[in-house]
Short mmCIF file of C-alpha atoms in Angstrom, two decimals:
data_model
loop_
_atom_site.label_atom_id
_atom_site.label_comp_id
_atom_site.label_asym_id
_atom_site.label_seq_id
_atom_site.Cartn_x
_atom_site.Cartn_y
_atom_site.Cartn_z
CA MET A 385 -16.46 -10.98 -21.28
CA SER A 386 -16.52 -8.60 -18.32
CA SER A 387 -18.96 -5.70 -18.76
CA GLN A 388 -16.52 -3.33 -17.05
CA PRO A 389 -13.24 -2.21 -18.60
CA VAL A 390 -10.33 -4.42 -17.54
CA SER A 391 -7.02 -2.90 -16.48
CA ILE A 392 -4.00 -5.03 -17.44
CA VAL A 393 -0.85 -4.20 -15.44
CA CYS A 394 2.26 -5.55 -17.17
CA VAL A 395 5.17 -6.34 -14.85
CA GLY A 396 8.36 -8.18 -15.63
CA MET A 397 12.10 -8.21 -15.13
CA ALA A 398 14.34 -6.00 -17.20
CA GLY A 399 14.92 -7.54 -20.62
CA SER A 400 11.87 -9.81 -20.52
CA GLY A 401 10.33 -8.01 -23.51
CA LYS A 402 7.63 -6.28 -21.46
CA THR A 403 7.52 -3.07 -23.51
CA THR A 404 7.48 -5.01 -26.80
CA PHE A 405 4.65 -7.13 -25.40
CA MET A 406 2.77 -3.92 -24.57
CA GLN A 407 3.22 -2.77 -28.16
CA ARG A 408 1.94 -6.10 -29.51
CA ILE A 409 -1.26 -6.25 -27.45
CA ASN A 410 -1.86 -2.54 -28.13
CA SER A 411 -1.66 -3.05 -31.89
CA HIS A 412 -3.79 -6.20 -31.58
CA LEU A 413 -6.61 -4.26 -29.89
CA HIS A 414 -6.35 -1.51 -32.50
CA SER A 415 -6.72 -4.13 -35.23
CA LYS A 416 -9.89 -5.34 -33.48
CA LYS A 417 -11.31 -1.77 -33.63
CA SER A 418 -11.18 -1.62 -29.84
CA PRO A 419 -8.36 0.80 -28.98
CA PRO A 420 -7.20 0.62 -25.36
CA TYR A 421 -6.34 3.38 -22.91
CA VAL A 422 -2.56 3.23 -22.40
CA ILE A 423 -0.65 4.44 -19.33
CA ASN A 424 3.15 4.51 -19.05
CA LEU A 425 4.52 4.42 -15.50
CA ASP A 426 8.21 4.05 -16.37
CA PRO A 427 9.84 7.46 -15.80
CA ALA A 428 13.32 6.35 -16.93
CA VAL A 429 12.45 5.00 -20.39
CA ARG A 430 13.65 7.15 -23.27
CA ASN A 431 11.30 5.99 -26.02
CA VAL A 432 8.26 3.73 -26.10
CA PRO A 433 7.00 2.10 -29.30
CA PHE A 434 3.37 3.03 -28.61
CA ASP A 435 1.35 6.16 -27.94
CA SER A 436 0.45 6.71 -24.30
CA ASN A 437 -2.71 8.48 -23.20
CA ILE A 438 -1.12 9.16 -19.81
CA ASP A 439 2.67 9.27 -19.49
CA ILE A 440 4.47 9.76 -16.19
CA ARG A 441 7.24 11.55 -18.09
CA ASP A 442 4.84 14.39 -18.88
CA SER A 443 4.39 15.09 -15.16
CA VAL A 444 7.74 14.12 -13.60
CA ASN A 445 11.27 14.76 -14.89
CA TYR A 446 13.22 11.69 -13.83
CA LYS A 447 16.69 13.24 -14.22
CA GLU A 448 15.71 16.39 -12.35
CA VAL A 449 14.34 14.26 -9.50
CA MET A 450 17.66 12.41 -9.27
CA LYS A 451 19.58 15.68 -9.29
CA GLN A 452 17.34 17.56 -6.88
CA TYR A 453 17.09 14.80 -4.28
CA ASN A 454 20.61 13.42 -4.84
CA LEU A 455 19.33 9.93 -5.68
CA GLY A 456 20.47 6.94 -7.68
CA PRO A 457 18.51 5.31 -10.51
CA ASN A 458 16.21 3.19 -8.37
CA GLY A 459 15.67 5.94 -5.82
CA GLY A 460 14.82 8.31 -8.65
CA ILE A 461 12.21 5.89 -10.02
CA ILE A 462 10.64 5.39 -6.59
CA THR A 463 10.50 9.15 -5.92
CA SER A 464 9.06 9.82 -9.38
CA LEU A 465 6.33 7.24 -8.75
CA ASN A 466 5.64 8.76 -5.33
CA LEU A 467 5.20 12.19 -6.91
CA PHE A 468 3.01 10.79 -9.65
CA SER A 469 0.81 8.82 -7.22
CA THR A 470 -0.41 12.13 -5.75
CA LYS A 471 -2.37 12.56 -9.00
CA ILE A 472 -4.19 9.24 -8.72
CA ASP A 473 -7.57 10.93 -8.24
CA GLN A 474 -7.16 12.83 -11.52
CA ILE A 475 -6.08 9.63 -13.29
CA LEU A 476 -9.11 7.69 -12.05
CA GLY A 477 -11.36 10.58 -13.08
CA LEU A 478 -9.98 10.47 -16.61
CA LEU A 479 -10.31 6.68 -16.77
CA GLU A 480 -13.92 6.72 -15.58
CA LYS A 481 -14.76 9.45 -18.09
CA ARG A 482 -13.15 7.67 -21.04
CA THR A 483 -14.54 4.23 -20.19
CA ALA A 484 -18.12 5.42 -19.68
CA PRO A 485 -20.58 5.23 -22.63
CA ASP A 486 -20.94 8.45 -24.61
CA LEU A 487 -24.60 9.42 -24.27
CA GLU A 488 -24.33 12.17 -26.89
CA ASN A 489 -22.78 9.81 -29.44
CA PRO A 490 -23.94 6.24 -28.72
CA THR A 491 -22.16 4.89 -31.80
CA VAL A 492 -18.76 5.50 -30.20
CA ARG A 493 -17.58 2.33 -28.50
CA PRO A 494 -16.33 2.90 -24.93
CA ILE A 495 -12.87 1.72 -23.96
CA LYS A 496 -12.79 -1.90 -22.81
CA ASN A 497 -9.09 -2.32 -21.92
CA ILE A 498 -6.62 -0.26 -19.90
CA LEU A 499 -2.97 -1.16 -20.51
CA ILE A 500 -0.38 -0.11 -17.92
CA ASP A 501 3.37 -0.40 -18.48
CA THR A 502 5.55 -0.43 -15.36
CA PRO A 503 9.30 -0.01 -14.68
CA GLY A 504 11.58 -2.98 -15.32
CA GLN A 505 12.64 -2.89 -11.67
CA ILE A 506 9.76 -4.98 -10.34
CA GLU A 507 10.55 -4.38 -6.67
CA VAL A 508 10.43 -0.61 -7.23
CA PHE A 509 6.82 -0.81 -8.36
CA VAL A 510 5.36 -3.81 -6.52
CA TRP A 511 6.89 -3.23 -3.07
CA SER A 512 6.80 0.57 -2.97
CA ALA A 513 4.04 2.60 -1.32
CA SER A 514 3.22 4.37 -4.58
CA GLY A 515 2.85 1.06 -6.42
CA SER A 516 0.43 -0.19 -3.79
CA ILE A 517 -1.56 3.06 -3.99
CA LEU A 518 -1.83 2.84 -7.77
CA LEU A 519 -2.79 -0.85 -7.79
CA ASP A 520 -5.30 -0.55 -4.94
CA SER A 521 -6.91 2.50 -6.54
CA LEU A 522 -7.23 0.74 -9.89
CA ALA A 523 -8.58 -2.44 -8.31
CA SER A 524 -11.18 -0.48 -6.35
CA THR A 525 -12.57 0.94 -9.62
CA PHE A 526 -11.92 -1.62 -12.39
CA PRO A 527 -11.25 -5.36 -12.58
CA THR A 528 -7.46 -5.53 -12.50
CA VAL A 529 -5.22 -8.31 -13.79
CA ILE A 530 -1.45 -8.70 -13.36
CA ALA A 531 0.40 -9.89 -16.48
CA TYR A 532 3.79 -11.20 -15.34
CA VAL A 533 6.04 -11.31 -18.43
CA ILE A 534 8.80 -13.97 -18.35
CA ASP A 535 11.79 -14.32 -20.67
CA THR A 536 11.28 -17.90 -21.88
CA PRO A 537 14.81 -18.59 -23.25
CA ARG A 538 16.34 -17.52 -19.94
CA THR A 539 13.97 -19.79 -18.00
CA SER A 540 14.99 -23.04 -19.65
CA SER A 541 16.98 -24.23 -16.61
CA THR A 542 15.23 -25.47 -13.50
CA SER A 543 16.95 -22.95 -11.21
CA THR A 544 15.96 -19.85 -13.22
CA PHE A 545 12.48 -21.28 -13.76
CA MET A 546 12.02 -21.73 -10.02
CA SER A 547 13.36 -18.22 -9.36
CA ASN A 548 10.72 -16.78 -11.69
CA MET A 549 7.99 -18.85 -10.05
CA LEU A 550 8.98 -17.64 -6.58
CA TYR A 551 8.99 -14.06 -7.83
CA ALA A 552 5.53 -14.56 -9.34
CA CYS A 553 4.33 -16.12 -6.08
CA SER A 554 5.52 -13.14 -4.03
CA ILE A 555 3.88 -10.67 -6.44
CA LEU A 556 0.60 -12.58 -6.35
CA TYR A 557 0.40 -12.59 -2.56
CA LYS A 558 1.60 -8.98 -2.30
CA THR A 559 -0.91 -7.52 -4.77
CA LYS A 560 -3.70 -10.07 -4.08
CA LEU A 561 -4.84 -9.70 -7.69
CA PRO A 562 -5.45 -12.28 -10.45
CA MET A 563 -2.26 -13.13 -12.34
CA ILE A 564 -1.40 -14.41 -15.80
CA LEU A 565 2.05 -15.84 -16.49
CA VAL A 566 3.10 -14.68 -19.96
CA PHE A 567 6.00 -16.72 -21.31
CA ASN A 568 7.34 -14.29 -23.90
CA LYS A 569 9.69 -14.86 -26.86
CA THR A 570 8.19 -18.19 -27.86
CA ASP A 571 9.54 -17.57 -31.36
CA VAL A 572 13.01 -18.20 -29.87
CA LYS A 573 12.06 -21.07 -27.51
CA ASP A 574 8.74 -22.78 -27.12
CA ALA A 575 7.11 -22.51 -23.68
CA GLU A 576 5.67 -26.03 -23.62
CA PHE A 577 8.47 -27.21 -21.32
CA ALA A 578 7.46 -24.64 -18.72
CA LYS A 579 3.78 -25.57 -18.91
CA GLU A 580 4.75 -29.21 -18.49
CA TRP A 581 6.92 -28.45 -15.46
CA MET A 582 3.98 -26.62 -13.84
CA THR A 583 1.47 -29.39 -14.44
CA ASP A 584 3.61 -32.54 -14.24
CA PHE A 585 5.72 -32.86 -11.11
CA GLU A 586 7.54 -35.91 -12.47
CA ALA A 587 8.65 -34.01 -15.58
CA PHE A 588 10.25 -31.30 -13.42
CA GLN A 589 11.94 -33.96 -11.28
CA GLU A 590 13.36 -35.60 -14.39
CA ALA A 591 14.75 -32.27 -15.67
CA LEU A 592 16.20 -31.56 -12.24
CA ARG A 593 17.84 -34.98 -12.07
CA HIS A 594 19.32 -34.48 -15.55
CA GLU A 595 20.85 -31.10 -14.58
CA GLU A 596 22.33 -32.61 -11.42
CA GLU A 597 24.02 -35.31 -13.45
CA MET A 598 25.38 -32.70 -15.84
CA GLY A 599 26.85 -30.72 -12.93
CA SER A 600 24.73 -27.64 -13.46
CA PHE A 601 24.67 -27.00 -9.69
CA GLY A 602 28.40 -26.70 -9.10
CA GLY A 603 29.49 -30.26 -9.82
CA ILE A 604 33.17 -31.20 -10.14
CA GLU A 605 34.86 -33.22 -12.85
CA GLY A 606 34.96 -36.90 -12.01
CA GLY A 607 37.78 -39.36 -12.54
CA ASP A 608 36.28 -40.65 -15.78
CA GLY A 609 36.09 -37.15 -17.23
CA GLY A 610 32.40 -36.79 -16.47
CA LEU A 611 30.78 -34.24 -14.20
CA GLY A 612 29.65 -35.07 -10.71
CA GLY A 613 26.38 -33.92 -9.16
CA GLY A 614 27.80 -31.45 -6.67
CA SER A 615 26.72 -31.32 -3.05
CA GLY A 616 23.05 -31.88 -3.88
CA TYR A 617 21.91 -28.87 -1.83
CA MET A 618 20.52 -26.94 -4.82
CA GLY A 619 18.73 -30.00 -6.18
CA SER A 620 17.14 -30.70 -2.82
CA LEU A 621 16.04 -27.06 -2.48
CA LEU A 622 14.48 -26.97 -5.95
CA ASN A 623 12.74 -30.25 -5.25
CA SER A 624 11.21 -28.84 -2.07
CA MET A 625 10.19 -25.61 -3.83
CA SER A 626 8.44 -27.51 -6.61
CA LEU A 627 6.39 -29.44 -4.05
CA MET A 628 5.46 -26.25 -2.21
CA LEU A 629 4.41 -24.36 -5.39
CA ASP A 630 2.16 -27.14 -6.67
CA GLU A 631 -0.90 -25.48 -5.10
CA PHE A 632 0.26 -22.06 -6.29
CA TYR A 633 0.22 -23.21 -9.93
CA ARG A 634 -3.49 -24.01 -9.67
CA HIS A 635 -4.37 -20.30 -9.32
CA LEU A 636 -2.46 -19.15 -12.40
CA SER A 637 -3.23 -18.88 -16.09
CA VAL A 638 -0.24 -19.65 -18.31
CA VAL A 639 0.09 -18.50 -21.93
CA GLY A 640 2.94 -18.53 -24.38
CA VAL A 641 3.27 -15.36 -26.48
CA SER A 642 5.63 -14.10 -29.15
CA SER A 643 5.76 -10.32 -29.10
CA MET A 644 7.55 -10.38 -32.45
CA THR A 645 5.10 -12.53 -34.42
CA GLY A 646 1.93 -12.06 -32.38
CA ASP A 647 1.42 -15.76 -31.69
CA GLY A 648 -0.58 -16.45 -28.55
CA VAL A 649 -2.10 -12.94 -28.19
CA ASP A 650 -5.66 -14.23 -28.71
CA GLU A 651 -5.04 -16.85 -26.03
CA PHE A 652 -3.76 -14.12 -23.73
CA PHE A 653 -6.96 -12.05 -24.03
CA GLU A 654 -9.04 -15.17 -23.43
CA ALA A 655 -7.11 -15.59 -20.18
CA VAL A 656 -7.74 -11.89 -19.40
CA ASP A 657 -11.51 -12.37 -19.77
CA GLU A 658 -11.35 -15.42 -17.51
CA LYS A 659 -9.35 -13.57 -14.86
CA ALA A 660 -11.72 -10.58 -15.03
CA LYS A 661 -14.61 -12.89 -14.14
CA GLU A 662 -12.47 -14.42 -11.38
CA PHE A 663 -11.77 -10.93 -10.06
CA GLU A 664 -15.49 -10.16 -9.78
CA ARG A 665 -16.23 -13.54 -8.21
CA ASP A 666 -13.34 -14.00 -5.79
CA TYR A 667 -11.20 -10.90 -5.46
CA ARG A 668 -13.68 -8.02 -5.32
CA PRO A 669 -15.48 -9.33 -2.19
CA GLU A 670 -12.08 -9.68 -0.52
CA LEU A 671 -11.14 -6.12 -1.51
CA GLU A 672 -14.43 -4.82 -0.13
CA ARG A 673 -13.88 -6.68 3.12
CA ARG A 674 -10.38 -5.24 3.47
CA ARG A 675 -11.67 -1.75 2.69
CA LYS A 676 -14.35 -2.01 5.38
CA GLU A 677 -11.79 -3.27 7.89
CA ARG A 678 -9.53 -0.30 7.13
CA GLU A 679 -12.45 2.10 7.60
CA GLN A 680 -13.42 0.49 10.90
CA GLN A 681 -9.83 0.59 12.13
CA ARG A 682 -9.54 4.21 11.06
CA GLU A 683 -12.75 5.08 12.91
CA SER A 684 -11.60 3.17 15.98
CA ARG A 685 -8.24 4.98 15.98
CA ARG A 686 -10.03 8.30 15.61
CA GLU A 687 -12.18 7.57 18.66
CA GLN A 688 -9.16 6.44 20.67
CA ASP A 689 -7.21 9.55 19.72
CA LEU A 690 -10.17 11.72 20.70
CA GLY A 691 -10.45 9.91 24.02
CA ARG A 692 -6.77 10.46 24.78
CA LEU A 693 -7.06 14.10 23.79
CA MET A 694 -10.05 14.65 26.04
CA LYS A 695 -8.27 12.91 28.90
CA ASP A 696 -5.11 14.97 28.46
CA MET A 697 -7.11 18.19 28.36
CA SER A 698 -9.23 17.06 31.35
CA VAL A 699 -12.38 17.85 29.41
CA SER A 700 -15.53 16.18 30.65
CA GLY A 701 -16.99 15.24 27.32
CA GLY A 702 -18.31 11.92 28.47
CA LYS A 703 -14.81 10.41 28.46
CA ARG A 704 -13.93 11.13 32.08
CA PRO A 705 -15.94 9.26 34.73
CA GLN A 706 -17.98 11.66 36.85
CA LYS A 707 -19.72 11.27 40.12
CA GLU A 708 -23.44 10.74 39.66
CA GLU A 709 -25.31 13.65 41.26
CA PRO A 710 -28.46 12.99 43.27
CA GLU A 711 -31.63 14.31 41.76
CA VAL A 712 -33.31 15.60 44.97
CA ILE A 713 -32.10 17.23 48.17
CA SER A 714 -33.42 14.34 50.23
CA ASP A 715 -30.93 12.10 48.49
CA LEU A 716 -28.17 14.44 49.58
CA GLU A 717 -29.39 14.30 53.13
CA ASP A 718 -29.45 10.51 53.02
CA GLU A 719 -25.91 10.42 51.73
CA GLY A 720 -24.67 12.88 54.35
CA GLU A 721 -23.45 15.38 51.75
CA ASP A 722 -22.97 19.10 52.38
CA ILE A 723 -26.06 20.65 50.70
CA GLU A 724 -24.63 24.15 50.59
CA ALA A 725 -21.42 22.94 48.97
CA GLU A 726 -23.42 21.16 46.26
CA MET A 727 -25.67 24.17 45.58
CA VAL A 728 -23.00 26.79 45.03
CA GLU A 729 -23.85 28.82 41.93
CA PRO A 730 -21.34 28.49 39.13
CA ASP A 731 -19.26 31.42 38.04
CA ASP A 732 -20.36 32.72 34.62
CA ASP A 733 -16.81 33.69 33.71
CA ASP A 734 -15.39 30.20 34.17
CA ASP A 735 -15.40 29.47 30.44
CA ASP A 736 -13.66 32.75 29.59
CA LEU A 737 -10.96 32.17 32.20
CA ALA A 738 -10.25 28.56 31.26
CA ILE A 739 -6.51 27.92 31.06
CA ASP A 740 -4.41 24.82 30.85
CA ASP A 741 -2.80 23.13 33.83
CA ASP A 742 0.66 24.65 33.36
CA GLN A 743 -0.68 28.21 33.20
CA GLN A 744 -2.92 27.55 36.19
CA ARG A 745 -0.03 26.23 38.28
CA GLU A 746 2.10 29.19 37.28
CA LYS A 747 -0.66 31.62 38.22
CA ILE A 748 -1.18 29.92 41.61
CA ASP A 749 2.56 29.95 42.35
CA THR A 750 2.80 33.64 41.45
CA ALA A 751 -0.21 34.50 43.61
CA LEU A 752 1.23 32.65 46.62
CA SER A 753 4.54 34.43 46.21
CA ASP A 754 2.84 37.84 45.98
CA ARG A 755 0.70 37.15 49.02
CA TYR A 756 3.74 36.11 51.02
CA LYS A 757 5.60 39.28 50.02
CA GLN A 758 2.61 41.39 50.99
CA ALA A 759 2.47 39.69 54.38
CA LEU A 760 6.12 40.47 55.01
CA ALA A 761 5.63 44.09 53.93
CA LYS A 762 2.70 44.56 56.32
CA GLU A 763 4.69 43.20 59.21
CA GLY A 764 7.44 45.69 58.40
CA ASP A 765 5.01 48.61 58.31
CA ALA A 766 3.62 47.60 61.68
CA GLY A 767 7.03 47.91 63.20
CA HIS A 768 7.66 44.25 63.24
CA ALA A 769 10.59 43.76 60.86
CA PRO A 770 11.05 40.21 59.62
CA SER A 771 13.58 38.24 61.55
CA GLY A 772 16.27 35.93 60.28
CA GLU A 773 13.93 33.01 60.76
CA ASP A 774 11.36 34.73 58.50
CA PHE A 775 13.92 35.22 55.70
CA SER A 776 15.06 31.70 56.22
CA PHE A 777 11.49 30.47 55.78
CA ALA A 778 11.08 32.66 52.67
CA ARG A 779 14.12 31.06 51.05
CA TYR A 780 12.74 27.65 51.92
CA LEU A 781 9.37 28.51 50.34
CA ARG A 782 10.98 29.84 47.17
CA ALA A 783 13.12 26.73 46.86
CA ASN A 784 10.09 24.50 47.17
CA GLN A 785 8.10 26.60 44.75
#
């Protein structure tokens, strides 16, 4: 078993029995005298059949978010999760405190499991920015396992089974975390057919062929009263998908669980221990590599932004190429440079009078205009009034300025 606490993130479609499954594994751990730390991330649920240590509903009012931001149900859930994800540092601090051994009371057993319930709208949690923040933050601190809960009775047909597998595949490659497929409601329908379809390609082909003959894919009634096989497009697609997902099945643990009776829960936690070891062996190095890449990219972007800033401000901070100055006067003589021009003493007030390019151009333009006006005034005082050509030149100068 993993020495670190394991966080189990339960995801599943609406109606798959995800919340009931959470209740079952929670009560199972309590019966083993190893109570978990429970987090509820569903802001729209009215009641949950288990006590939550951290509940998003205590921090975010889902209905007020919908009203305030003029959002629908899914938009309200996403916004609530976004608001809650700003507290991720506090959540991780609480988790680290509760999962650490109590030095003052060594007899108290530290928490070994963190259970996380998510909204029934999978795409709201898995594909949202807040969901990624929460999962990445958990995975950077604890071994994290995704438990994908599937409604077994609804998955008895090949088309719905393949839809669930594609959904699980997309979640696996989006989260890049170990996954366990939990076929729930085995008290209604046994999950052995699904396990067979995942391990025996011929068995899935036989079931697919049988459904085609029964017209499950839009077949039409034949002349003898039977059902035809339809166009064959759906059967061909499912056949191709099953071939493609054969490698995907190798990276999954599959368990059948009944949330009502508790059958299969021990097998589920055995799979959790196995996936926790897999996380430490395979996934954590990958997470560390990705974290280092993000830090390097962030540092590189910071240097590039600083370089552009220095260039725009025309600041010579090592970013702008400068002419290399000779070290001795003889070098200047050899290069034919003007020694006096190179040895002009700098003005001490240059730093205090530093202004940007726009202000400098404006100041120069104003000074030129004033000097031109003064020149015209002096000519007038000397008895030489400006002629029409002079005024004409003044208008030309102002237009060009």
